[in-house]
GROMACS .gro file of N, CA, C and O in nm:
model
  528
    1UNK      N    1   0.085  -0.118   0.000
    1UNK     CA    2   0.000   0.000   0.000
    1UNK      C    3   0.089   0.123   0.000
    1UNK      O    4   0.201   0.129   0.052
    2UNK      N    5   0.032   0.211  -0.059
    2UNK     CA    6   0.137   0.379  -0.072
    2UNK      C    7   0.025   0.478  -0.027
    2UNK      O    8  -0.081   0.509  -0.082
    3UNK      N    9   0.064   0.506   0.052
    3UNK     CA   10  -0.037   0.632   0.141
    3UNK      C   11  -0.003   0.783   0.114
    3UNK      O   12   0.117   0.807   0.131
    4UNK      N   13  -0.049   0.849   0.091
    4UNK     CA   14  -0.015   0.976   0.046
    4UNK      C   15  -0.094   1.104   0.081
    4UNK      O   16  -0.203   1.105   0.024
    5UNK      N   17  -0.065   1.226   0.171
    5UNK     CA   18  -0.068   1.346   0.176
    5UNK      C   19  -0.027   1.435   0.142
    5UNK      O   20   0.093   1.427   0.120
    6UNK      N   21  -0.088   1.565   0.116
    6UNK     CA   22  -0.085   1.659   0.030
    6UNK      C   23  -0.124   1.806   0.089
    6UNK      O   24  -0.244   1.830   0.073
    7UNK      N   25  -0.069   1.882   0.136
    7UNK     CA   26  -0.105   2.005   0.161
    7UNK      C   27  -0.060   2.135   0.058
    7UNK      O   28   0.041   2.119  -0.010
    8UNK      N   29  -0.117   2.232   0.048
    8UNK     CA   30  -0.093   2.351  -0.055
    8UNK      C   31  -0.036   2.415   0.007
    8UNK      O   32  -0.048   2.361   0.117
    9UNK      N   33   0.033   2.510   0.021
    9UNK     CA   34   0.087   2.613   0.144
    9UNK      C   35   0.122   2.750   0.049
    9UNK      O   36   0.185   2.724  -0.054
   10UNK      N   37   0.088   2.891   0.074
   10UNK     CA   38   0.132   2.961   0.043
   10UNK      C   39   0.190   3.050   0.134
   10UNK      O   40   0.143   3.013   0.242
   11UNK      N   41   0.277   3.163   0.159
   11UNK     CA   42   0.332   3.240   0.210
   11UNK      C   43   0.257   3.297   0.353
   11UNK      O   44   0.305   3.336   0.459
   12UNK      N   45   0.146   3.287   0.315
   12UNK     CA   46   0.081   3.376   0.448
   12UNK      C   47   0.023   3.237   0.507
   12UNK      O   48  -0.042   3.267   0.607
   13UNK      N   49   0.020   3.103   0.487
   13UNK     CA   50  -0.019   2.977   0.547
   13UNK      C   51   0.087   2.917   0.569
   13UNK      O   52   0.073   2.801   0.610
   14UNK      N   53   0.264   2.983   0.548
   14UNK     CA   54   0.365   2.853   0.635
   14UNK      C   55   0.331   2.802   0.744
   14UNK      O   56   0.253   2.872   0.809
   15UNK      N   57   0.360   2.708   0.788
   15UNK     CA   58   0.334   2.626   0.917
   15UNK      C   59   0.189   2.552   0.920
   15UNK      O   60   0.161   2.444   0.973
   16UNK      N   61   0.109   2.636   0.851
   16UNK     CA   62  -0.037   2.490   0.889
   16UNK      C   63  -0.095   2.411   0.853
   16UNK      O   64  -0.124   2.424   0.734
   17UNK      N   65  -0.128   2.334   0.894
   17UNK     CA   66  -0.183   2.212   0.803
   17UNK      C   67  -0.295   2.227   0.823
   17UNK      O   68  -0.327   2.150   0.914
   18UNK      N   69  -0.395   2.296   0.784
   18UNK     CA   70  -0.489   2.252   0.734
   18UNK      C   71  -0.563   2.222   0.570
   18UNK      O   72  -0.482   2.232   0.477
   19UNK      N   73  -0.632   2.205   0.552
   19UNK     CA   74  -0.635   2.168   0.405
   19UNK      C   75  -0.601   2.034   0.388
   19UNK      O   76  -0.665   1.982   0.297
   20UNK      N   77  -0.484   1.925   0.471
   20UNK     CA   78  -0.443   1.860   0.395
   20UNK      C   79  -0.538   1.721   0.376
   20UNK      O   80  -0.635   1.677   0.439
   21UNK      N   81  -0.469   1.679   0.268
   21UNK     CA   82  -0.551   1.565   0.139
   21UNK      C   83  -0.469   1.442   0.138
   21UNK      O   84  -0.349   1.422   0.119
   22UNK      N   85  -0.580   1.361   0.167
   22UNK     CA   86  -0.488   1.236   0.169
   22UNK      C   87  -0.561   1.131  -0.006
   22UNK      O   88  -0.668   1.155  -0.061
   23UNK      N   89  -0.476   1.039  -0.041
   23UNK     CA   90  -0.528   0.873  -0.052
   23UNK      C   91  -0.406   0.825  -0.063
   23UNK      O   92  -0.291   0.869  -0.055
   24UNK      N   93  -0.483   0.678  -0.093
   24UNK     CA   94  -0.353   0.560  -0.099
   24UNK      C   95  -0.456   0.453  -0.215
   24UNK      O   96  -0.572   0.471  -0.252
   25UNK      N   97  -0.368   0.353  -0.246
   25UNK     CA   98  -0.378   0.287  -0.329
   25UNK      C   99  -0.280   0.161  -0.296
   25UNK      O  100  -0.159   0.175  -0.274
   26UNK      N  101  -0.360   0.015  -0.294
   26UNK     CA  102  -0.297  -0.110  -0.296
   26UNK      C  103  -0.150  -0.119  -0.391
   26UNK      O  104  -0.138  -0.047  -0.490
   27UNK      N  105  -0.045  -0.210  -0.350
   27UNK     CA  106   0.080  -0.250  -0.393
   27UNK      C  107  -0.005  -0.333  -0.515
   27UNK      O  108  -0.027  -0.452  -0.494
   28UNK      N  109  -0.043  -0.289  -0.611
   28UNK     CA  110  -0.117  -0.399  -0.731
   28UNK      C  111  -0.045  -0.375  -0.848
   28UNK      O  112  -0.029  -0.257  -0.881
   29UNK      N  113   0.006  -0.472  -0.924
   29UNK     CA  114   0.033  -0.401  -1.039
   29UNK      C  115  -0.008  -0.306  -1.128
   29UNK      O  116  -0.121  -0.319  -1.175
   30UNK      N  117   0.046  -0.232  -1.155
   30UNK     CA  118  -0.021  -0.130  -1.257
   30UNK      C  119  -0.117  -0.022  -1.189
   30UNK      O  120  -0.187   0.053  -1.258
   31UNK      N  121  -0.115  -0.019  -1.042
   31UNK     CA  122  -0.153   0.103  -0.967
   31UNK      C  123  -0.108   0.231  -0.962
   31UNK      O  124   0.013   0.253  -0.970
   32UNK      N  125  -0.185   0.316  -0.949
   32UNK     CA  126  -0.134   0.441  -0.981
   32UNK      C  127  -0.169   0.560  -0.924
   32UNK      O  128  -0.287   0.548  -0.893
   33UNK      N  129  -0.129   0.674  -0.892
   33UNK     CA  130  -0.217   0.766  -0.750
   33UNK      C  131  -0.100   0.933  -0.872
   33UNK      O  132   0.006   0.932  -0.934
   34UNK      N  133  -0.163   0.994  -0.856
   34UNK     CA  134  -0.143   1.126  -0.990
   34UNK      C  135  -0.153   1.239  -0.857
   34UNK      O  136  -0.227   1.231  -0.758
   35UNK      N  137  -0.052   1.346  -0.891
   35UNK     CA  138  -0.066   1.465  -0.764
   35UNK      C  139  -0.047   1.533  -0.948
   35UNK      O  140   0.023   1.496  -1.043
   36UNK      N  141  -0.186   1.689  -0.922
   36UNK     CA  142  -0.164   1.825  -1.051
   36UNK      C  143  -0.269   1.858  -0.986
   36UNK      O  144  -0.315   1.828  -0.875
   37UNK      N  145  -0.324   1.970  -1.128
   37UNK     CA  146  -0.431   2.062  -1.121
   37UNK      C  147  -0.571   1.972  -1.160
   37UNK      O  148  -0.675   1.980  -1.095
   38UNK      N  149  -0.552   1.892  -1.270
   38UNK     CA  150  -0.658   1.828  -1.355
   38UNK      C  151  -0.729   1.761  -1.262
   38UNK      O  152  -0.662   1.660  -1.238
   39UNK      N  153  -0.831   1.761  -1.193
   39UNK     CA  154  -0.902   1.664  -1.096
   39UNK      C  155  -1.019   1.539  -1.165
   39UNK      O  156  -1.108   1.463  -1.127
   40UNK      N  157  -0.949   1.577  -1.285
   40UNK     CA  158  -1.054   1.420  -1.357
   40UNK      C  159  -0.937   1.317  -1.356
   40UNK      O  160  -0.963   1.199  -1.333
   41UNK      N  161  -0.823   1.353  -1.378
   41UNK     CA  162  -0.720   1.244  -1.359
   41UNK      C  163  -0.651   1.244  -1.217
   41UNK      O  164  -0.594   1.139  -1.188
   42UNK      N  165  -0.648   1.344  -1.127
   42UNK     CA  166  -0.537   1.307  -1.024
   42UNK      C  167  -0.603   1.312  -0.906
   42UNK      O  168  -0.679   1.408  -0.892
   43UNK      N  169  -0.594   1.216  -0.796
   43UNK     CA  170  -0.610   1.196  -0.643
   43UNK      C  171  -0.585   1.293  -0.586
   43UNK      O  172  -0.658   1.305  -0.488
   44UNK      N  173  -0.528   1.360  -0.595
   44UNK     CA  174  -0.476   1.464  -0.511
   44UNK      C  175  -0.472   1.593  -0.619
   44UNK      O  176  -0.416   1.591  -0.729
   45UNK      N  177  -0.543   1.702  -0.561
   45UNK     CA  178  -0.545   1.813  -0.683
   45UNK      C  179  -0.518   1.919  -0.666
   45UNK      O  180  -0.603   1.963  -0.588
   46UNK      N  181  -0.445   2.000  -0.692
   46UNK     CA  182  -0.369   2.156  -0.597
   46UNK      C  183  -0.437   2.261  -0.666
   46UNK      O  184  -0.444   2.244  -0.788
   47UNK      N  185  -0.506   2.396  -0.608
   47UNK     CA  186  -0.530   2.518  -0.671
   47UNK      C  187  -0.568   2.531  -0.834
   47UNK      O  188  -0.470   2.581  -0.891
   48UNK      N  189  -0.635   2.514  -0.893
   48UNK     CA  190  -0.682   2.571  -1.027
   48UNK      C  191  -0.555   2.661  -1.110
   48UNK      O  192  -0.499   2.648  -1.219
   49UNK      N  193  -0.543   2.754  -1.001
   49UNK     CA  194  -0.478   2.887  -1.033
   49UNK      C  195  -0.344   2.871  -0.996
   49UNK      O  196  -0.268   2.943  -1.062
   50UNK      N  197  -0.294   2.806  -0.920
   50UNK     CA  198  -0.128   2.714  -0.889
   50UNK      C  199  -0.075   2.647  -1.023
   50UNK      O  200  -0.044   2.530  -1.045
   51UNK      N  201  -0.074   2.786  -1.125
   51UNK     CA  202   0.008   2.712  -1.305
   51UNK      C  203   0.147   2.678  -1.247
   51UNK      O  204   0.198   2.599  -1.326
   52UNK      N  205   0.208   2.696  -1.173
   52UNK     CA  206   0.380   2.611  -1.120
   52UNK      C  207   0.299   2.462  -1.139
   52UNK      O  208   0.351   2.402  -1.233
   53UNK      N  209   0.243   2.423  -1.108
   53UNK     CA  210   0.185   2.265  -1.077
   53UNK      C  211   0.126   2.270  -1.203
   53UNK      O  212   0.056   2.361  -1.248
   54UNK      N  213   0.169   2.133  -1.274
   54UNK     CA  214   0.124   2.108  -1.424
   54UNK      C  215  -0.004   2.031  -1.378
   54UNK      O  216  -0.047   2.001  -1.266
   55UNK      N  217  -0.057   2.008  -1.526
   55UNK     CA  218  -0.218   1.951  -1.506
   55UNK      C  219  -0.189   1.776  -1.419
   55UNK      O  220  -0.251   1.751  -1.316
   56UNK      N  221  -0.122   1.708  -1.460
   56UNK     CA  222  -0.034   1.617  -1.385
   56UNK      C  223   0.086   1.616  -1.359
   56UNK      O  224   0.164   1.597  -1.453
   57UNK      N  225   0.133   1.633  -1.239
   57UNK     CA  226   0.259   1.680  -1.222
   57UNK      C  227   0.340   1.531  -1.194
   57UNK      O  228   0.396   1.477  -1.290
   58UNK      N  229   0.343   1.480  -1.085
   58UNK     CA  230   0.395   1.365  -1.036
   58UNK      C  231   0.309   1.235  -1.066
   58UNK      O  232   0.187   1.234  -1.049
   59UNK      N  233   0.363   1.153  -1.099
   59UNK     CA  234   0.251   1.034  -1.123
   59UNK      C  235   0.317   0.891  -1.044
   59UNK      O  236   0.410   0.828  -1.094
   60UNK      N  237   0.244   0.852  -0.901
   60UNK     CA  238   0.302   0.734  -0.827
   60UNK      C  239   0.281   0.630  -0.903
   60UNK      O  240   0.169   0.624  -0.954
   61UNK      N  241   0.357   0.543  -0.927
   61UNK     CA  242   0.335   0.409  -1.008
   61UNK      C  243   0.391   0.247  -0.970
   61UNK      O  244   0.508   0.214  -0.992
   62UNK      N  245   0.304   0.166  -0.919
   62UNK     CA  246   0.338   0.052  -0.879
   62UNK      C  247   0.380  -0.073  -1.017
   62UNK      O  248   0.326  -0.080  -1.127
   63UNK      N  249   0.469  -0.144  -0.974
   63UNK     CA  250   0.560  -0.178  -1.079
   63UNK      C  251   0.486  -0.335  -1.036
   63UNK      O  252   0.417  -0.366  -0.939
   64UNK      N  253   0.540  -0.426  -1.172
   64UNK     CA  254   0.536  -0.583  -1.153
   64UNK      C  255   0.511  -0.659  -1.002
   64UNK      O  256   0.426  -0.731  -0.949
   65UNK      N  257   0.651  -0.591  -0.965
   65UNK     CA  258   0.667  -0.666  -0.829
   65UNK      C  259   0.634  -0.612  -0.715
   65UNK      O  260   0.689  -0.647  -0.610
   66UNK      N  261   0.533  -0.511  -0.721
   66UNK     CA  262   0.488  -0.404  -0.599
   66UNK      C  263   0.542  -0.343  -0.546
   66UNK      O  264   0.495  -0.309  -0.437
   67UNK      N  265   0.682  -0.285  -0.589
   67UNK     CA  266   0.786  -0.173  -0.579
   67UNK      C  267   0.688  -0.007  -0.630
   67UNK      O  268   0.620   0.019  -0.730
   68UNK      N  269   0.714   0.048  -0.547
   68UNK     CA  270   0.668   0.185  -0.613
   68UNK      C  271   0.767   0.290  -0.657
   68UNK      O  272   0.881   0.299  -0.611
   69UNK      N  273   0.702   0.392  -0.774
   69UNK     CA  274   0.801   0.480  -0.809
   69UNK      C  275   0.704   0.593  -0.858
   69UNK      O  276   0.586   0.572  -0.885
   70UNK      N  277   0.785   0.752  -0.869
   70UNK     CA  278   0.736   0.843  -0.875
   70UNK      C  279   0.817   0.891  -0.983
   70UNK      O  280   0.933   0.855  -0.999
   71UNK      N  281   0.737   1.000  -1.083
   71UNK     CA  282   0.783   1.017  -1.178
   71UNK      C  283   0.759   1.152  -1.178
   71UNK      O  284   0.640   1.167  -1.149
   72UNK      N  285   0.839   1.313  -1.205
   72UNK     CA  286   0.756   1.452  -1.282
   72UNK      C  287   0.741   1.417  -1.382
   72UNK      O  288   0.833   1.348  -1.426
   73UNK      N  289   0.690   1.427  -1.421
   73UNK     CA  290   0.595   1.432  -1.579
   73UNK      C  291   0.641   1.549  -1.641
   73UNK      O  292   0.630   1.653  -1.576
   74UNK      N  293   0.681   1.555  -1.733
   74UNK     CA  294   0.701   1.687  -1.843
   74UNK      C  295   0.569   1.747  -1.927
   74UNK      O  296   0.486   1.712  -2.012
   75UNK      N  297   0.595   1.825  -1.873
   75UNK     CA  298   0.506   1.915  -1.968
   75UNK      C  299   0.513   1.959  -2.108
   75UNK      O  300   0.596   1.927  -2.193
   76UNK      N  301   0.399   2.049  -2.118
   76UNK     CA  302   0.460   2.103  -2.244
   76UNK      C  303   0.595   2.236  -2.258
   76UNK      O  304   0.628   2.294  -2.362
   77UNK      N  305   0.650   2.256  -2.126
   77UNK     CA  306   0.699   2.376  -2.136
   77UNK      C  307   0.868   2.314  -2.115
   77UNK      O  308   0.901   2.248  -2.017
   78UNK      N  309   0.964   2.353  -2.232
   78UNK     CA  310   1.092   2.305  -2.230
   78UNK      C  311   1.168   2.314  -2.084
   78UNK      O  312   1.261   2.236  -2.066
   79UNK      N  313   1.138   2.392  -1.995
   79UNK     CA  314   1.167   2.419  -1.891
   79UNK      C  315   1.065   2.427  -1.791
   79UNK      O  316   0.973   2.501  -1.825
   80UNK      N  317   1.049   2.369  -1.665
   80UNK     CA  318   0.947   2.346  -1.576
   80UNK      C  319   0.916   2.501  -1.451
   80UNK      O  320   1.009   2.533  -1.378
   81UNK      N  321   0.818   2.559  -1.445
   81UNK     CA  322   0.772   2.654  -1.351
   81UNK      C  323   0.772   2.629  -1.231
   81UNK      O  324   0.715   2.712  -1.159
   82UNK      N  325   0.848   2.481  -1.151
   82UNK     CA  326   0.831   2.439  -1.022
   82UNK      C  327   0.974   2.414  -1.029
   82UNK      O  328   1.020   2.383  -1.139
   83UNK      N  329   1.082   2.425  -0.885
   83UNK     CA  330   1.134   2.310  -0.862
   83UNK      C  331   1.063   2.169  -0.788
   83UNK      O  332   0.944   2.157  -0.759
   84UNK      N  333   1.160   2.075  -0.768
   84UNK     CA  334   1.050   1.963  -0.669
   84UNK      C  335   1.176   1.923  -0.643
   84UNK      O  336   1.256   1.907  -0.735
   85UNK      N  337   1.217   1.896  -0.473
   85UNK     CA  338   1.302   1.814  -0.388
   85UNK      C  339   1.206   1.691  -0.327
   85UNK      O  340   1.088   1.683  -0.293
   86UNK      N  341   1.324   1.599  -0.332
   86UNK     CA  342   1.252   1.458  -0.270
   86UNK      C  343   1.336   1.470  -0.132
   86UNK      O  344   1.437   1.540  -0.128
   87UNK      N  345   1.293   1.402  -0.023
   87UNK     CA  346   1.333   1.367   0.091
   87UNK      C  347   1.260   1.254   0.095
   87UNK      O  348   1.139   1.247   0.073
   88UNK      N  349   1.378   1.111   0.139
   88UNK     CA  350   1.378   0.988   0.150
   88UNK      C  351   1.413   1.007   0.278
   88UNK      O  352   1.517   1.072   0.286
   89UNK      N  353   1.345   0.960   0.429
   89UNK     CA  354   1.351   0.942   0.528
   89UNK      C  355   1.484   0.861   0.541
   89UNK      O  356   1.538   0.767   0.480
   90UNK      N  357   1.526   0.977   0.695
   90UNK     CA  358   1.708   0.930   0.722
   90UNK      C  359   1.807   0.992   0.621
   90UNK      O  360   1.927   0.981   0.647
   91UNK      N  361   1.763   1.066   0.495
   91UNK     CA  362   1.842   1.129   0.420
   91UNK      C  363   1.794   1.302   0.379
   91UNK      O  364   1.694   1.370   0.404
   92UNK      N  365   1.919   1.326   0.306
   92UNK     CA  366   1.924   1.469   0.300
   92UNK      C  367   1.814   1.494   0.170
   92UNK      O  368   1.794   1.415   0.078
   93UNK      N  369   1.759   1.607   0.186
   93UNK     CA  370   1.706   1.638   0.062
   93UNK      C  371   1.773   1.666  -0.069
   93UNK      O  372   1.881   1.723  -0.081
   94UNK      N  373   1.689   1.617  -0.176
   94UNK     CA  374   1.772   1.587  -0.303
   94UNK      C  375   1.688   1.689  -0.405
   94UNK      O  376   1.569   1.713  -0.384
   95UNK      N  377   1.761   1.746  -0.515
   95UNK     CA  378   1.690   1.814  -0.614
   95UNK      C  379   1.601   1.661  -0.722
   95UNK      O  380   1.647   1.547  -0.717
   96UNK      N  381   1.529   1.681  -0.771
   96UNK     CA  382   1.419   1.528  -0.820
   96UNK      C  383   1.436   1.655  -0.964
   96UNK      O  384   1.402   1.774  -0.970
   97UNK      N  385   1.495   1.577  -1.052
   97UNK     CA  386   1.522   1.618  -1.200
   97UNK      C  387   1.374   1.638  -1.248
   97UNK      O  388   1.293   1.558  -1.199
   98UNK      N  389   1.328   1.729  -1.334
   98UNK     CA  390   1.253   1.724  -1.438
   98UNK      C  391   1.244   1.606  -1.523
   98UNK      O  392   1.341   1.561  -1.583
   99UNK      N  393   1.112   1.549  -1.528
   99UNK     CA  394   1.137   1.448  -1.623
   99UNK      C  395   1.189   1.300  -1.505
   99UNK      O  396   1.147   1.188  -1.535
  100UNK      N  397   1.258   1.314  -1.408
  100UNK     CA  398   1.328   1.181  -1.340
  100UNK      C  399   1.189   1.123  -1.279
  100UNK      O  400   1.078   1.176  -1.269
  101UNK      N  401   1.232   1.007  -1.246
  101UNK     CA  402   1.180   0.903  -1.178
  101UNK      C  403   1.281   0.843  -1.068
  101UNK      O  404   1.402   0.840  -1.087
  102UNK      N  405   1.228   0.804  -0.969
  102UNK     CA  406   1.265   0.812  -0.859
  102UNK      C  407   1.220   0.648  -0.784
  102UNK      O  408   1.097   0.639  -0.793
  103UNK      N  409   1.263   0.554  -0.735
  103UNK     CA  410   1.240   0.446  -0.652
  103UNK      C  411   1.155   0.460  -0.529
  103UNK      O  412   1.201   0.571  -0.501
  104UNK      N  413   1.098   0.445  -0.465
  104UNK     CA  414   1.039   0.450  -0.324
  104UNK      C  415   1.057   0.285  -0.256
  104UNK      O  416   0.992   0.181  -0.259
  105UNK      N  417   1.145   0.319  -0.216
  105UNK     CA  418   1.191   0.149  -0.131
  105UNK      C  419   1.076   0.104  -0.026
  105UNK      O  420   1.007   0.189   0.030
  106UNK      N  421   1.062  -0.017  -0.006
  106UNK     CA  422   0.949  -0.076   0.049
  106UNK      C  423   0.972  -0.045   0.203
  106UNK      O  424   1.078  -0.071   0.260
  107UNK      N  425   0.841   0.025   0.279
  107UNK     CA  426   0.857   0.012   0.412
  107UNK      C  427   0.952   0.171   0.440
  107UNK      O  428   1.011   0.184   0.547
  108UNK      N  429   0.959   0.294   0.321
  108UNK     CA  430   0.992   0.412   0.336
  108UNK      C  431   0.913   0.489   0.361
  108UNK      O  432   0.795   0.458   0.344
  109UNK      N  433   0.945   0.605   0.406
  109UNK     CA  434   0.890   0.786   0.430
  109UNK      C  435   0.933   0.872   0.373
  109UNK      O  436   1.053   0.852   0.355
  110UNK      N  437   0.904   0.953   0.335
  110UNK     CA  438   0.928   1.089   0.247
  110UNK      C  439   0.801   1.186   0.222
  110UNK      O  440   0.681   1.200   0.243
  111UNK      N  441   0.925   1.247   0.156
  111UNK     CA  442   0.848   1.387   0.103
  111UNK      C  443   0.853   1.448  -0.018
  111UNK      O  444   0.967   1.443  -0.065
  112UNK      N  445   0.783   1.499  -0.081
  112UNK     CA  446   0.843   1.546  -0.219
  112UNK      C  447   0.754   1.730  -0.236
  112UNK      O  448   0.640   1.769  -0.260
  113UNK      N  449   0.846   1.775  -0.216
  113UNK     CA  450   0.806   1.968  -0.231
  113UNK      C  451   0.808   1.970  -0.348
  113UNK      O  452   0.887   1.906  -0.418
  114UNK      N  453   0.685   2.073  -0.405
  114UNK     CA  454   0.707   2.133  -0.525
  114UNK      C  455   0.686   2.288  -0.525
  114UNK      O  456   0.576   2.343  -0.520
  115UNK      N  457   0.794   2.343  -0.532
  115UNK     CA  458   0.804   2.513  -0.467
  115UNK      C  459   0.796   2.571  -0.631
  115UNK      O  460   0.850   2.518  -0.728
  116UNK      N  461   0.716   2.688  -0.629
  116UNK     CA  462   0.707   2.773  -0.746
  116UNK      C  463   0.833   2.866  -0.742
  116UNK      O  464   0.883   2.929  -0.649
  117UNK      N  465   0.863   2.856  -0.850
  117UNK     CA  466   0.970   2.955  -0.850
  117UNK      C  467   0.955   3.111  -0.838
  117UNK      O  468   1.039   3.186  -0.788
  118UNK      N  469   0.870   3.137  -0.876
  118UNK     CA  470   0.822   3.270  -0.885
  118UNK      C  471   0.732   3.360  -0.744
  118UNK      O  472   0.706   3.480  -0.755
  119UNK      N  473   0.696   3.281  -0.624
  119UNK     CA  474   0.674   3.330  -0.535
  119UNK      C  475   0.676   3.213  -0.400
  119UNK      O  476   0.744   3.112  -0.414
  120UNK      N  477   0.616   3.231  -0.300
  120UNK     CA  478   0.646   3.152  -0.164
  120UNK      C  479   0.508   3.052  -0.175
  120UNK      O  480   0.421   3.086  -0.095
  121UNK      N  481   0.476   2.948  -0.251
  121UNK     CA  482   0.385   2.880  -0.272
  121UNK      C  483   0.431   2.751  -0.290
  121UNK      O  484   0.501   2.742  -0.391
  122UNK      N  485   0.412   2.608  -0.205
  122UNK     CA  486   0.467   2.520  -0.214
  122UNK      C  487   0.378   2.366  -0.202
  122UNK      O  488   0.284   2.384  -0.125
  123UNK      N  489   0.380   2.297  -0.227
  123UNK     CA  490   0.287   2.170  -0.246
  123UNK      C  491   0.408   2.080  -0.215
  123UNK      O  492   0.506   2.046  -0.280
  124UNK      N  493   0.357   2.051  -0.076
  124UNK     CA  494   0.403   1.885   0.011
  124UNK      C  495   0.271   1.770  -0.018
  124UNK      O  496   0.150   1.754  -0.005
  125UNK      N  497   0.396   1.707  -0.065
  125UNK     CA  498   0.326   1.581  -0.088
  125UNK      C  499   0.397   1.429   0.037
  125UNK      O  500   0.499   1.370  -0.002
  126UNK      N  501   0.359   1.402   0.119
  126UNK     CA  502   0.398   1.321   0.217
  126UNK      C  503   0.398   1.174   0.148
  126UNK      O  504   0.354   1.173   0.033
  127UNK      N  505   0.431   1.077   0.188
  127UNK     CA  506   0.442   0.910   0.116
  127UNK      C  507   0.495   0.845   0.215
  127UNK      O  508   0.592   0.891   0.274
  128UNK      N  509   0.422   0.689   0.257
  128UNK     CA  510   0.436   0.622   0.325
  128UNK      C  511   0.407   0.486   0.251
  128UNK      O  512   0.294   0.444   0.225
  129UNK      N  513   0.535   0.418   0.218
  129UNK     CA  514   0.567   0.273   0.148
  129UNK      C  515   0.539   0.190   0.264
  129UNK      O  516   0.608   0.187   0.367
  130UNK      N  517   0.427   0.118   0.240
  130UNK     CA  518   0.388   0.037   0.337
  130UNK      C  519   0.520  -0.114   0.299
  130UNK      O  520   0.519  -0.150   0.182
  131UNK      N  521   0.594  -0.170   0.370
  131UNK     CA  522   0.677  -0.304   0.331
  131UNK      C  523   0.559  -0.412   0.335
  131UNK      O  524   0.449  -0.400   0.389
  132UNK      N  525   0.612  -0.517   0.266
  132UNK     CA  526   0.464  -0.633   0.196
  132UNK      C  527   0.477  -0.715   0.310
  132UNK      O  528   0.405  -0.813   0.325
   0.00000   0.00000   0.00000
């Protein structure tokens, strides 16, 4: 199972959680849990008006063997309007490439920020790799 939270945060809301959004989705093959704007495709859906966050931004994806992995999705724009750092519990935060995909080891914690570049507006996305 991959459990997942989601809070929006802008500048005048650092520190609170409210708002936040959860789901999860079974270790099944070919499972899948989507963090963007588009709310006909993604579980988790940030601000309308939050264009840093593509219509699907991150897409969680359970593999053959019930390994999960996270992917940014590219857009249409040669260069992306967000950064996004991953934090893998017990480690330092990492810049998460445009376009990369990323492992989520079984029985992990993390985090994955997606900060707008252009002002103090940021989308935590929390993840909890349940081990089988």
């Amino acid at each position: 199972m991959l459990e997942l939270t989601m809070a929006s945060v802008s500048g005048a809301d650092a520190g609170a959680t409210a708002g936040m959004l959860m789901a999860d989705a079974p270790s099944d093959p070919g499972a899948m849990l989507r963090v963007g704007r588009d709310r006909a495709v993604c579980r988790l859906a940030t601000p309308d008006d939050w264009l840093f966050v593509s219509r699907v931004h991150l897409e969680f994806l359970c593999g053959p063997d019930g390994s999960w992995q996270v992917t940014w999705l590219r857009g249409s724009h040669p260069e992306p309007s967000a950064e996004v750092r991953l934090t893998l519990a017990g480690q330092p935060p990492q810049t998460f490439p445009y376009g990369g995909t990323a492992k989520l080891p079984a029985g992990s914690s993390g985090e994955l920020v997606i900060q707008d570049r252009t002002g103090p507006r940021t989308v935590n996305v929390g993840f909890y790799h349940e081990a089988p």
